Tab-separated table of C-alpha atoms in Angstrom:
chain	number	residue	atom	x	y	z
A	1	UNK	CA	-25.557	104.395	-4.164
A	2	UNK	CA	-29.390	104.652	-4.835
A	3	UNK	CA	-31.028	106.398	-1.813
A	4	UNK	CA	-34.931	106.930	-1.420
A	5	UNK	CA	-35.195	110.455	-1.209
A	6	UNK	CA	-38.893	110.367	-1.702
A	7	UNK	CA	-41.411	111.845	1.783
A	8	UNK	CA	-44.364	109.752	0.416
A	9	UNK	CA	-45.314	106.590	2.225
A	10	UNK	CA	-46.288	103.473	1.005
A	11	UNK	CA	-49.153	100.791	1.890
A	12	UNK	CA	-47.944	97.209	2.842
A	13	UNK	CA	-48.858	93.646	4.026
A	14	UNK	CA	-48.747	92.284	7.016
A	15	UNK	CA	-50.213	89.238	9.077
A	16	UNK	CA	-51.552	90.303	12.028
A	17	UNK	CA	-52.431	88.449	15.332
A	18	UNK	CA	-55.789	89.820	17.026
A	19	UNK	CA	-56.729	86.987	19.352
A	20	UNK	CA	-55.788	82.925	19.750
A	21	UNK	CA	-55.223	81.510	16.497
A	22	UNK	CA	-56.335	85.126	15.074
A	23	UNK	CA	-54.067	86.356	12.151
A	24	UNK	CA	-55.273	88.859	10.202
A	25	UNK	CA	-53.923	89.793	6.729
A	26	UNK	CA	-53.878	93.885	7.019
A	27	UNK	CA	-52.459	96.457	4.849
A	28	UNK	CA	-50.251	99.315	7.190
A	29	UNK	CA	-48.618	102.537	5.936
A	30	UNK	CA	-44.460	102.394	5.755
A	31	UNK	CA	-43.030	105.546	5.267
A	32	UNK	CA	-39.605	105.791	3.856
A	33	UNK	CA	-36.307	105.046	6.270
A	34	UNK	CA	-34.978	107.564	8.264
A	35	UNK	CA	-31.368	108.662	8.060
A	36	UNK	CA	-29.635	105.711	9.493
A	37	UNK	CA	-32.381	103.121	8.491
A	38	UNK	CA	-32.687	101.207	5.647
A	39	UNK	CA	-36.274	99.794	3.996
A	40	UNK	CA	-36.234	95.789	3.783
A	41	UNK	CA	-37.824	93.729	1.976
A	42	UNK	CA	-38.239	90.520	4.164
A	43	UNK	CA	-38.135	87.824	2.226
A	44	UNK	CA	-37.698	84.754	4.464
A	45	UNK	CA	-39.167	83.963	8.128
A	46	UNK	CA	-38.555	81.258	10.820
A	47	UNK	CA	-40.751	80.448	13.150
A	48	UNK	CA	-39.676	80.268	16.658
A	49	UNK	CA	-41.198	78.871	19.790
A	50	UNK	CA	-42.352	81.884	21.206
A	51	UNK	CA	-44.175	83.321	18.312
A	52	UNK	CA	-46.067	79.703	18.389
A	53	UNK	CA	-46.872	80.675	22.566
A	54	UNK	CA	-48.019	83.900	20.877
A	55	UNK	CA	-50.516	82.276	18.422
A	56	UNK	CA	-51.868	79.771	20.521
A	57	UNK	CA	-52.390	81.563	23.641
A	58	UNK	CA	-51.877	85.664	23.083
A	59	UNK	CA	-49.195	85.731	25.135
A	60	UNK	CA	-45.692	84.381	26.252
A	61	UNK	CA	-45.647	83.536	29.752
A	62	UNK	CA	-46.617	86.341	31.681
A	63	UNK	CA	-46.200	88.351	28.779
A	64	UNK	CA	-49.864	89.341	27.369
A	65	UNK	CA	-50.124	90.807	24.147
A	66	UNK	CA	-52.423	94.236	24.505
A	67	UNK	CA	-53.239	95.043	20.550
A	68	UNK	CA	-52.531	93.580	17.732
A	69	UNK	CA	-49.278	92.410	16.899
A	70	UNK	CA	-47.175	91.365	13.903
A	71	UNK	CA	-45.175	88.052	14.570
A	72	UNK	CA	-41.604	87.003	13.179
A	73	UNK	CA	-38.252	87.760	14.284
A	74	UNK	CA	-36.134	85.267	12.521
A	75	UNK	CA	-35.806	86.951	9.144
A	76	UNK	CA	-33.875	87.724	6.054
A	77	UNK	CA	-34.690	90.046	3.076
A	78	UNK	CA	-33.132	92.317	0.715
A	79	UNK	CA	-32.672	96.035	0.942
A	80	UNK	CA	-35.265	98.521	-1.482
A	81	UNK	CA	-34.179	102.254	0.279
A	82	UNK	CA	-31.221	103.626	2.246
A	83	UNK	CA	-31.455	106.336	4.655
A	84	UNK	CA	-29.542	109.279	4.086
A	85	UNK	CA	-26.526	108.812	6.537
A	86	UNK	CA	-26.400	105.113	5.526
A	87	UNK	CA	-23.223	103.978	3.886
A	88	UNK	CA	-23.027	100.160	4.387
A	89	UNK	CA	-25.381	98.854	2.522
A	90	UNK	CA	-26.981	99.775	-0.438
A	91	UNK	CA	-30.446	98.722	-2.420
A	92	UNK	CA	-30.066	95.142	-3.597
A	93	UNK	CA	-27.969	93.534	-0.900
A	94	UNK	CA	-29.535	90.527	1.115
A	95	UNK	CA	-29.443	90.912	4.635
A	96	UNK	CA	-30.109	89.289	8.184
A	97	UNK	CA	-32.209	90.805	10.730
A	98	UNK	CA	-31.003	91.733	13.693
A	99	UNK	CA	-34.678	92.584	15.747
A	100	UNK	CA	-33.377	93.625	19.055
A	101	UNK	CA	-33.167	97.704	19.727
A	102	UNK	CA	-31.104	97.951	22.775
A	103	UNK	CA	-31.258	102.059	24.392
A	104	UNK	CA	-26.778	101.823	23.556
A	105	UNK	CA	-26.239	104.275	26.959
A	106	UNK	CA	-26.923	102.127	29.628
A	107	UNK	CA	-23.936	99.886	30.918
A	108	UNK	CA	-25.022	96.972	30.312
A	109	UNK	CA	-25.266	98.281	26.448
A	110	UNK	CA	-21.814	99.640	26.631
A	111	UNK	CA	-20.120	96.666	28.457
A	112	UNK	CA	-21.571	94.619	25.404
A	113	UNK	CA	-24.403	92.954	27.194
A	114	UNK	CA	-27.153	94.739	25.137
A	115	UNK	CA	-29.197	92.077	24.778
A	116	UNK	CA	-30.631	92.142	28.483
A	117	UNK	CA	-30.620	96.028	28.222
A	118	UNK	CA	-33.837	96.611	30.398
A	119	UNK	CA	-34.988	99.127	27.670
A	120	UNK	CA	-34.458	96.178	24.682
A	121	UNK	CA	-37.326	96.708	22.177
A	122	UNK	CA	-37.530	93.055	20.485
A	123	UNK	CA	-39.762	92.590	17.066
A	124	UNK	CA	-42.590	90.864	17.957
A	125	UNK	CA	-42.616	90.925	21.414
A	126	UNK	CA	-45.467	91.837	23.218
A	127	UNK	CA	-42.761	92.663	26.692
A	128	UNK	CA	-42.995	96.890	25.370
A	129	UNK	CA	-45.845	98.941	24.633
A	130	UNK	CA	-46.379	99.862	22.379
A	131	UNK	CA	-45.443	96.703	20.892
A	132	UNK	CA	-42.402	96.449	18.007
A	133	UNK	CA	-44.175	94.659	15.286
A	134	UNK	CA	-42.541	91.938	13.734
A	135	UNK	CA	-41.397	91.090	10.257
A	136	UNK	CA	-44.198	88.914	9.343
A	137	UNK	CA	-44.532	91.707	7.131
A	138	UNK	CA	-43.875	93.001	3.356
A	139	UNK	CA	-41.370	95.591	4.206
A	140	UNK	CA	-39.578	96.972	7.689
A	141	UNK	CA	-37.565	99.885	8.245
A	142	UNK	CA	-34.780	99.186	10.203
A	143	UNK	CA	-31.320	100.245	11.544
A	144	UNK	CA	-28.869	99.643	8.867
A	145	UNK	CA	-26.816	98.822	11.658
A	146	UNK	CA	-28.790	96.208	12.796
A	147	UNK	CA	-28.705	94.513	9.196
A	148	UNK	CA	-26.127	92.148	8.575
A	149	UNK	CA	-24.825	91.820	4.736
A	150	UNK	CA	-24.796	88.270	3.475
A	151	UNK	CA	-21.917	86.802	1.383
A	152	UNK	CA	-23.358	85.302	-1.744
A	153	UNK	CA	-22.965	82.109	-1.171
A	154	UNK	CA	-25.458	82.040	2.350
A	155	UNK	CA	-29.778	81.963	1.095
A	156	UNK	CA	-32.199	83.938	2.530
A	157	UNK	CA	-33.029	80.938	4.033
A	158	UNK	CA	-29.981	80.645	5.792
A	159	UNK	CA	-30.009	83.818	6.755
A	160	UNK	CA	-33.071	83.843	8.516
A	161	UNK	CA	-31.621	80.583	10.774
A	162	UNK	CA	-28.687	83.096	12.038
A	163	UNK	CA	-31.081	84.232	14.441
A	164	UNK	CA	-31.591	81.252	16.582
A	165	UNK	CA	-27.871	80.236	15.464
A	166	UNK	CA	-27.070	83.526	17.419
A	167	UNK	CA	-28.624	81.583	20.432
A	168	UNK	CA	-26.341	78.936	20.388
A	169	UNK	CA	-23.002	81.152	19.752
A	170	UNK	CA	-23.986	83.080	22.974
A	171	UNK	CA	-24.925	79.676	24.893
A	172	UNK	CA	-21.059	78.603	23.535
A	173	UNK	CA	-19.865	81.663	24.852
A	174	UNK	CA	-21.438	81.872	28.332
A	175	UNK	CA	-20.190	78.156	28.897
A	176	UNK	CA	-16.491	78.498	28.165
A	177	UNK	CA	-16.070	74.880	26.894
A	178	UNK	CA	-12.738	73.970	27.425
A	179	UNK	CA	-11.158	71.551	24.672
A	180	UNK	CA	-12.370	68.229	24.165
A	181	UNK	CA	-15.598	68.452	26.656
A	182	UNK	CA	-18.248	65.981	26.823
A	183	UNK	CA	-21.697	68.082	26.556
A	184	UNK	CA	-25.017	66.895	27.298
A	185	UNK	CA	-28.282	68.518	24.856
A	186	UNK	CA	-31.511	68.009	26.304
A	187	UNK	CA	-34.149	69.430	23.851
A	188	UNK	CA	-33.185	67.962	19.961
A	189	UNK	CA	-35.242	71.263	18.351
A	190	UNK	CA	-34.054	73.513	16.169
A	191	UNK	CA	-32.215	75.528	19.109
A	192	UNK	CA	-31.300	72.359	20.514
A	193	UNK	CA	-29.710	71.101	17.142
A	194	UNK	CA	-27.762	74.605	16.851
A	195	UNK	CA	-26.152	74.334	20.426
A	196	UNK	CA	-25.304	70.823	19.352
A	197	UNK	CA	-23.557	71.881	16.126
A	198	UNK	CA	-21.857	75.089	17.995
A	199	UNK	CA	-20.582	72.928	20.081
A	200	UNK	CA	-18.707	70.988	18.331
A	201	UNK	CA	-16.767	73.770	16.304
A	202	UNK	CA	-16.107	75.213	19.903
A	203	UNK	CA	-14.542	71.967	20.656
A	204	UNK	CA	-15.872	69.601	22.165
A	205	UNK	CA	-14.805	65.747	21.754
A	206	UNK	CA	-18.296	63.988	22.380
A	207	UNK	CA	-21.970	66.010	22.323
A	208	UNK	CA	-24.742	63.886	23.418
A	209	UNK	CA	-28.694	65.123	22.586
A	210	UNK	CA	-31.508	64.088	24.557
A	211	UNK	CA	-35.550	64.014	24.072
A	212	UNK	CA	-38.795	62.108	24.206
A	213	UNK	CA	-38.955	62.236	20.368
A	214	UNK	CA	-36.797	59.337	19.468
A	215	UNK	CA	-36.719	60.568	15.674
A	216	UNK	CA	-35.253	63.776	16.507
A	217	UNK	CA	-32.730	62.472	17.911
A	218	UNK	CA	-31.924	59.994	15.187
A	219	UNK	CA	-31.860	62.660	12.624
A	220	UNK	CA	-29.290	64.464	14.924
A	221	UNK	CA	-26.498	61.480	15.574
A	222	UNK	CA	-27.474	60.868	11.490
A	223	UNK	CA	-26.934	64.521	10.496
A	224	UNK	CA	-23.655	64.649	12.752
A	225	UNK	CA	-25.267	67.042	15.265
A	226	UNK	CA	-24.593	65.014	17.683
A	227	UNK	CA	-22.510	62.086	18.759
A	228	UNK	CA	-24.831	59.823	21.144
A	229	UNK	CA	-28.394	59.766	21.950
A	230	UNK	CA	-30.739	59.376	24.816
A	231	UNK	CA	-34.606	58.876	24.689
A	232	UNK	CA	-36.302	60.413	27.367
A	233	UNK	CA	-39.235	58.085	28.288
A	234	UNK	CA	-42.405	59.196	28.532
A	235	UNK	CA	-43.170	58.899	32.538
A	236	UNK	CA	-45.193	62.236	34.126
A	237	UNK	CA	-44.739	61.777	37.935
A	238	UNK	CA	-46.481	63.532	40.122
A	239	UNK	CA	-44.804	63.903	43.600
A	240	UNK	CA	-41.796	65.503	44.177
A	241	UNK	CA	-39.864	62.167	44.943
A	242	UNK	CA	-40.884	60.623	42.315
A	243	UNK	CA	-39.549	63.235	40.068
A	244	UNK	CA	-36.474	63.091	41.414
A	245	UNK	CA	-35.994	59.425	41.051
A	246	UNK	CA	-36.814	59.801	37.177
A	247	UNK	CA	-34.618	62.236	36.941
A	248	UNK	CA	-31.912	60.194	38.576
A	249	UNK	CA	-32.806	57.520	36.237
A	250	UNK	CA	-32.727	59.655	33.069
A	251	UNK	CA	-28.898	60.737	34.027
A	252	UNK	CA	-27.804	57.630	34.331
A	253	UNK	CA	-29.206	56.627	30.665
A	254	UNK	CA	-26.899	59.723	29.548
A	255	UNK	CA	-23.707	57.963	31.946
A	256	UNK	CA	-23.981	55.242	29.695
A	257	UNK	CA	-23.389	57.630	26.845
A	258	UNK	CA	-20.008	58.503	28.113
A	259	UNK	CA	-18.561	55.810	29.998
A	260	UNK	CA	-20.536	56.038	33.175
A	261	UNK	CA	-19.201	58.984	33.593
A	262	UNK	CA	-20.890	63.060	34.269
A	263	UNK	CA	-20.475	65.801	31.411
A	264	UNK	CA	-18.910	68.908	31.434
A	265	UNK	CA	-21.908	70.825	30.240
A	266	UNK	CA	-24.893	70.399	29.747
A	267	UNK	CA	-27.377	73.312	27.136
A	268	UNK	CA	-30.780	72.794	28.796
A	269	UNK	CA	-32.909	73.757	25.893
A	270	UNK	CA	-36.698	73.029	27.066
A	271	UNK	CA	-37.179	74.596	29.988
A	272	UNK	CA	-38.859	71.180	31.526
A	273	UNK	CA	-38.417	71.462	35.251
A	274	UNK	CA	-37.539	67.526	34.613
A	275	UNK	CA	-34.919	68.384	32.275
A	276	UNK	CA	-32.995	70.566	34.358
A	277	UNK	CA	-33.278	68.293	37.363
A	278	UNK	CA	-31.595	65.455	35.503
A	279	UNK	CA	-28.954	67.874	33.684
A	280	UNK	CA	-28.017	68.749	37.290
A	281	UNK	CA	-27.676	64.934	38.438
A	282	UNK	CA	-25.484	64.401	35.019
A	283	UNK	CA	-23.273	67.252	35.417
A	284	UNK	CA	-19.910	66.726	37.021
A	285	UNK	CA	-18.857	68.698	40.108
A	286	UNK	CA	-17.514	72.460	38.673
A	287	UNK	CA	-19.320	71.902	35.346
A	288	UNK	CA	-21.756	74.075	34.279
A	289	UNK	CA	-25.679	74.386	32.966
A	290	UNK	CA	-26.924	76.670	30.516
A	291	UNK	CA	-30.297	77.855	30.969
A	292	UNK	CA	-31.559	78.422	27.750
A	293	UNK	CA	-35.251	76.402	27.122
A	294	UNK	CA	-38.120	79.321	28.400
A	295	UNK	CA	-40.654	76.661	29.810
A	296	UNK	CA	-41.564	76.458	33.768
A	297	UNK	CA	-40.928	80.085	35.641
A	298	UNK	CA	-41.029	78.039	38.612
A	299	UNK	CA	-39.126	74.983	39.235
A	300	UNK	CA	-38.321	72.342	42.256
A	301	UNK	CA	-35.070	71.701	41.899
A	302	UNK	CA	-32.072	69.425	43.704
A	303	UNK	CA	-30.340	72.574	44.350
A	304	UNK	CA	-27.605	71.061	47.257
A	305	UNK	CA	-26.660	68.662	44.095
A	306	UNK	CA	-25.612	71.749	42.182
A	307	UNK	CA	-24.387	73.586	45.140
A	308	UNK	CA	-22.078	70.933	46.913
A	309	UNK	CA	-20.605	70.339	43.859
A	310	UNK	CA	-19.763	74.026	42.779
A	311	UNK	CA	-22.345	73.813	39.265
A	312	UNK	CA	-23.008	76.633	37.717
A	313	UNK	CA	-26.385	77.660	36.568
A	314	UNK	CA	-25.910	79.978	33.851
A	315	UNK	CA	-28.720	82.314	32.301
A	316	UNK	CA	-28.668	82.389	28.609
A	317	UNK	CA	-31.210	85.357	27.008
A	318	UNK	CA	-31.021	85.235	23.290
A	319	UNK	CA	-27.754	86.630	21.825
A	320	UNK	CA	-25.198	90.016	21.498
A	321	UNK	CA	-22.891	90.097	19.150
A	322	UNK	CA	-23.062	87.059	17.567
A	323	UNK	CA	-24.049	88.257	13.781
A	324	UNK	CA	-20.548	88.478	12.535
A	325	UNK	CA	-19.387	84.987	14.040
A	326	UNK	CA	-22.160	83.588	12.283
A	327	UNK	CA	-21.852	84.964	9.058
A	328	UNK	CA	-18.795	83.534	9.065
A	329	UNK	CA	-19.509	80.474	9.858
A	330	UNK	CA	-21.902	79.284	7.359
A	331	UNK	CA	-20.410	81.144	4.621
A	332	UNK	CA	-17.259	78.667	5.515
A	333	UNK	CA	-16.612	75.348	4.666
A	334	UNK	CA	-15.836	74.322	8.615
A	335	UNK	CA	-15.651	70.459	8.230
A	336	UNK	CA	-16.794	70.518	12.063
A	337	UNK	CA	-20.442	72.728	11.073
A	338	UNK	CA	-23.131	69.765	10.240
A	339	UNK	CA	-25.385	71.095	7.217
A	340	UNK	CA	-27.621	73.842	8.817
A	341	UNK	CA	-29.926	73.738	5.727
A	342	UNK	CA	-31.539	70.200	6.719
A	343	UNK	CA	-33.217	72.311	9.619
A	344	UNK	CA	-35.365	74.062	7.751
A	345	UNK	CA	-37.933	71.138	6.984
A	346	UNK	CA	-41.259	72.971	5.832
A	347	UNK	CA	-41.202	75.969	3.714
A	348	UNK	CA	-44.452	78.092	2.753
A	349	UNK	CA	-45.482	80.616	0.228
A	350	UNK	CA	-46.743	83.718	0.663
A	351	UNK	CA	-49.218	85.722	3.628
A	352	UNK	CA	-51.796	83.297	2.726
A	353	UNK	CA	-49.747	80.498	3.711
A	354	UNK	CA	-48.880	81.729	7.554
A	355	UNK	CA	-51.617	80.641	9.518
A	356	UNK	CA	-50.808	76.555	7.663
A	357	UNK	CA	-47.393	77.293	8.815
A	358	UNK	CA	-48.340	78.416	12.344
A	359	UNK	CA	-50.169	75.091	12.683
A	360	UNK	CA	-47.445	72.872	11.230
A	361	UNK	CA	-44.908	74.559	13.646
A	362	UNK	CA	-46.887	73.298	16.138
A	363	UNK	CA	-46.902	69.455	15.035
A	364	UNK	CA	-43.855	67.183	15.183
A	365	UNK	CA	-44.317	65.496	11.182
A	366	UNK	CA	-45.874	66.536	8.886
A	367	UNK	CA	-48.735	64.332	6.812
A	368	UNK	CA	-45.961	62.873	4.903
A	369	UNK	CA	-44.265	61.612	8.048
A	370	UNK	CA	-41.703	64.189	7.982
A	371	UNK	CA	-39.774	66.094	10.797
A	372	UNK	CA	-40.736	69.132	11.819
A	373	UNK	CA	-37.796	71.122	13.280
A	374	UNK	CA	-38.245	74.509	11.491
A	375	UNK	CA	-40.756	75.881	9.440
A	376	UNK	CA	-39.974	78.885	7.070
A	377	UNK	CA	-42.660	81.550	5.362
A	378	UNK	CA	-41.058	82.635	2.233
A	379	UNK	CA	-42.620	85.806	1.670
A	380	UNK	CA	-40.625	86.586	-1.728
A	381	UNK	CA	-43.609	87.723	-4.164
A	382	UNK	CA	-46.078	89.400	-1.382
């Protein structure tokens, strides 16, 4: 096994974010991996909806960003050093990036639950300070345990979609689908997509996916995402009552999808306040919501609907444990997995290229009058 042995640090690139719309490209010092790290070489980056709320605004909610910070968490790459204890990997394999650095001795670590450890340090997050830099980025060290060997047959590309696929496995998890369930999508992005394929290899008979875009939603039933389709229609109203008739209305467009009949689940993926008011009128009594869209902190919602009829509202915060599954998955040939690969819609070359793909992540087609569902940064020849 080659192993860096070497004290002497190196200088690297790395896109930066100083302000709205502000990236930077800035060279850093990396110094070689400690004894249980390995040195990466990321190679391939997704964007995801919270490094756009980063970019746009300089911050993520309530979350502000205080210096500068390195985006990207969705990554792939291939290992250049090994730290000195490391014996799973070696230089040359291609690996996923797992981002999250859970503290491993609190109990929700040791019951499994690290990913809402309350000392979680998350690439690219500006939640700690100082912040973790993402891996928007020419090289990262990084616990070789949190690297994930890919099989030979799964891209870099691929790779860097087991991230958010992670999402969707935990969603899958958390809801407990019983055989043959009817589920209900709102949200038909590249999360919503990945709950919609998950899904279906956890079972259920009839997945139905739901938004005001009525091409994404074509490409899902198309792609075999999903099974049915509902257009949202574009109505904004204002007072409370006349939210909650929309909403009403909205359910009973996804009744018609099933029979006139509620769903067992529904994966609320937008974190609309509308959304989740007309996932709770389509949900039948003991089925269950999964909370996974970060959108409104505070929402009005029908709660006596949920609570009369026993719904569960279930939190779901990225993933734990979920890597392996994955892996698996896509390295399969699992007749019931639609092809991942037709998520990944815009590709771009190189640092110079991030702040083009930062705008088009933010667009739904491109000028060619393509989908946008998930744009990648291949960062292969920094």
């Amino acid at each position: 096994m080659a192993i860096n042995t070497s004290t002497k640090s190196e200088e690297v690139v790395a896109s930066v974010l100083h302000g709205v719309k502000d990236l930077k490209i800035e060279h850093r010092q990396l110094g070689t991996p400690e004894a249980s790290e390995v040195q990466v070489a990321v190679q391939s980056t997704g964007l995801c909806g919270s490094d756009l709320h980063y970019f746009n605004h300089y911050r993520n909610g309530d979350i502000i960003v205080q210096e500068p910070l390195t985006l990207g968490h969705e990554s792939s790459g291939v290992v250049t050093a090994v730290g000195s204890s490391v014996t799973s990997l070696q230089v040359g394999d291609r690996v996923a990036l797992e981002v999250g650095l859970p503290c491993l001795e609190c109990e929700l670590c040791t019951s499994g639950r690290y990913n809402i450890c309350k000392a979680l340090r998350f690439r690219s997050s500006a939640k700690s300070f100082p912040h973790f830099q993402g891996t928007l980025q020419a090289k990262i060290n990084h616990p070789a345990v949190y690297c994930h060997k890919l099989p030979s047959n799964v891209s870099l590309s691929m790779g860097a979609i087991l991230e958010p696929l992670g999402v969707a496995i935990h969603g899958c998890r958390r809801a407990s689908l019983a055989k043959n369930s009817t589920v209900l999508i709102f949200g038909a992005g590249a999360v919503g997509l990945l709950c919609a394929a998950m899904c279906k290899v956890y079972g259920a008979k009839t997945v139905i996916i739901a938004d005001i875009q009525a091409e994404r939603v074509e490409f899902a039933v198309q792609n075999k995402f999903a099974d049915g389709k509902v257009v949202v229609p574009m109505k904004r109203p204002q007072a409370i009552e006349e939210k909650l008739a929309f909403t009403k209305e909205v359910a009973e467009l996804v009744k018609s999808q099933v029979g006139g009949s509620e769903v067992d689940a529904v994966f609320e993926c937008t974190g609309v306040e509308s959304c989740l008011q007309a996932a709770i009128y389509s949900t039948r009594p003991g089925g269950r919501i999964m909370l996974i869209g970060m959108g409104s902190p505070i929402q009005t919602l029908p709660i006596s609907a949920a609570a009369l009829r026993e719904i569960d509202l279930v939190g779901v915060f990225r993933y734990a444990n979920t890597y392996e599954e994955a892996i698996q998955l896509v390295s399969s040939s699992n007749p019931l997995l639609p092809d991942l690969s037709k998520l990944v819609t815009q590709t771009f070359k190189g640092f110079d290229g991030i702040p083009n793909a930062f705008a088009m992540a933010g667009r739904v087609k491109d000028d060619d009058g393509n989908l946008v569902l998930k744009v990648v940064v291949d960062t292969t020849n920094p």
